[in-house]
Coordinates of C-alpha atoms in Angstrom, one line a residue:
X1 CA -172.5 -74.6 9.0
X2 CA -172.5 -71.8 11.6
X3 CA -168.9 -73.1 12.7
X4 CA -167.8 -73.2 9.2
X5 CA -168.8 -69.6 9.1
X6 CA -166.6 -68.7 12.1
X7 CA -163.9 -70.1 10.8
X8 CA -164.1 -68.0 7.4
X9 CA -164.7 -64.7 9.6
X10 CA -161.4 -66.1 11.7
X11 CA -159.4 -66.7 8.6
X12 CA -160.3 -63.4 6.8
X13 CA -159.4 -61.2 10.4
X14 CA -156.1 -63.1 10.4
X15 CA -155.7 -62.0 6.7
X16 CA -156.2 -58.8 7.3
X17 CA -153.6 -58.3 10.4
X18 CA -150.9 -60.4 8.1
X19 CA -151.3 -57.7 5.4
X20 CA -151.2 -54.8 8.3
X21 CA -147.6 -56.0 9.4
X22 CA -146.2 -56.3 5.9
X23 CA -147.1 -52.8 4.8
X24 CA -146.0 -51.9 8.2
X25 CA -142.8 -53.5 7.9
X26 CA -142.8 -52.7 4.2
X27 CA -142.8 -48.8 5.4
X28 CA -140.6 -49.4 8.1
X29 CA -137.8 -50.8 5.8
X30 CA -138.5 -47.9 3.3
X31 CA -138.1 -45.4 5.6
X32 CA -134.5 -47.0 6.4
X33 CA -133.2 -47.2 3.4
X34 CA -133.4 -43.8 2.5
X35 CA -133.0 -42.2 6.2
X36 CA -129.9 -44.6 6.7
X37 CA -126.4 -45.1 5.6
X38 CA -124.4 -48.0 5.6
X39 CA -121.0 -48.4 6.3
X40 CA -118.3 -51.2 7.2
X41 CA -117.6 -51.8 10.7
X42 CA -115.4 -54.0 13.2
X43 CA -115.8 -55.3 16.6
X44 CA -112.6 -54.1 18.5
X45 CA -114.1 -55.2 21.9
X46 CA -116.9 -57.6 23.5
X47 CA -118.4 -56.2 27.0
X48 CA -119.6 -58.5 29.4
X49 CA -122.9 -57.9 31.1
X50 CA -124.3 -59.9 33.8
X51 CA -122.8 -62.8 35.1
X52 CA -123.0 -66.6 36.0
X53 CA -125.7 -67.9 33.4
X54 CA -126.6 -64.6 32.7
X55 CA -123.9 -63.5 31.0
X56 CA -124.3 -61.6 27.9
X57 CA -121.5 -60.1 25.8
X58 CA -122.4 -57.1 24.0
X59 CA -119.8 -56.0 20.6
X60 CA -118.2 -52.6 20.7
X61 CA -118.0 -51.8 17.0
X62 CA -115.5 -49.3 15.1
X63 CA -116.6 -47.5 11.7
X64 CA -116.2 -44.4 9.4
X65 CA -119.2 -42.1 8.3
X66 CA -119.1 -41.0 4.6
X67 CA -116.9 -38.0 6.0
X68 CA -114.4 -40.6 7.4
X69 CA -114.9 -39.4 10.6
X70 CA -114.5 -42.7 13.1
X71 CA -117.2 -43.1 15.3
X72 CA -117.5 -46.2 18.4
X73 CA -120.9 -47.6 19.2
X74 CA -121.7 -49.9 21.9
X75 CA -124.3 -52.1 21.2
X76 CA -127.2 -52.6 23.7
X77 CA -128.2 -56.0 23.0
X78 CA -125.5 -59.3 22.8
X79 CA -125.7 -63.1 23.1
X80 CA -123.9 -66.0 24.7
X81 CA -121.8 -67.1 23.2
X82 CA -120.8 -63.3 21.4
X83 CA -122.6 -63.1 18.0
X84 CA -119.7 -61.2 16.4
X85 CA -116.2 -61.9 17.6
X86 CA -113.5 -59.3 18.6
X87 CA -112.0 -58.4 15.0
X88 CA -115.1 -59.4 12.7
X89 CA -116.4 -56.8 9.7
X90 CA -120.2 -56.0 10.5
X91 CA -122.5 -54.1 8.5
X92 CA -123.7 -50.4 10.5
X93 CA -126.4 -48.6 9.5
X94 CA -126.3 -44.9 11.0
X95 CA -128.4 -41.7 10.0
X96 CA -126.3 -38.9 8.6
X97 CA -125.5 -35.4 10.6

């Protein structure tokens, strides 16, 4: 019995935490949608980083804000083999001046 107990104390806690990170992500994505535009990109270059078995290629990505200025971004994070290849359309989400 007292086990059985345990495991209903257990099972309600790890409710609880499940619900915190939805409404936390919940929020989160909220928050971007109306802080953040999106706009139509391409990757016009793939930087290595590291080396050997290391090696990581990150996408350099062209696009226009709403004003159609053109703006580059480097991306910090990449895979191996590249996610996005040089002269693919990604999705960019960027905050407004």
């Amino acid at each position: 019995m007292n086990i059985i107990l345990k495991s209903i104390a257990y099972s309600k806690s790890l409710a609880i935490v499940v619900i915190v990170v939805m409404v936390t992500w919940l929020i989160i994505s909220f928050v971007i949608s109306i802080t953040y535009v999106r706009a139509a990109g391409r990757v016009v270059q793939s930087v290595q980083r590291g080396s050997g078995d290391g090696a990581y290629f990150c996408p350099v990505t062209v696009f226009r804000d709403a004003a159609g200025v053109e703006h580059t971004i480097q991306s910090s994070s990449g895979s191996n083999p590249p996610r996005f290849p040089v002269g693919s359309t990604v999705s960019v989400l960027y905050k407004p001046s």
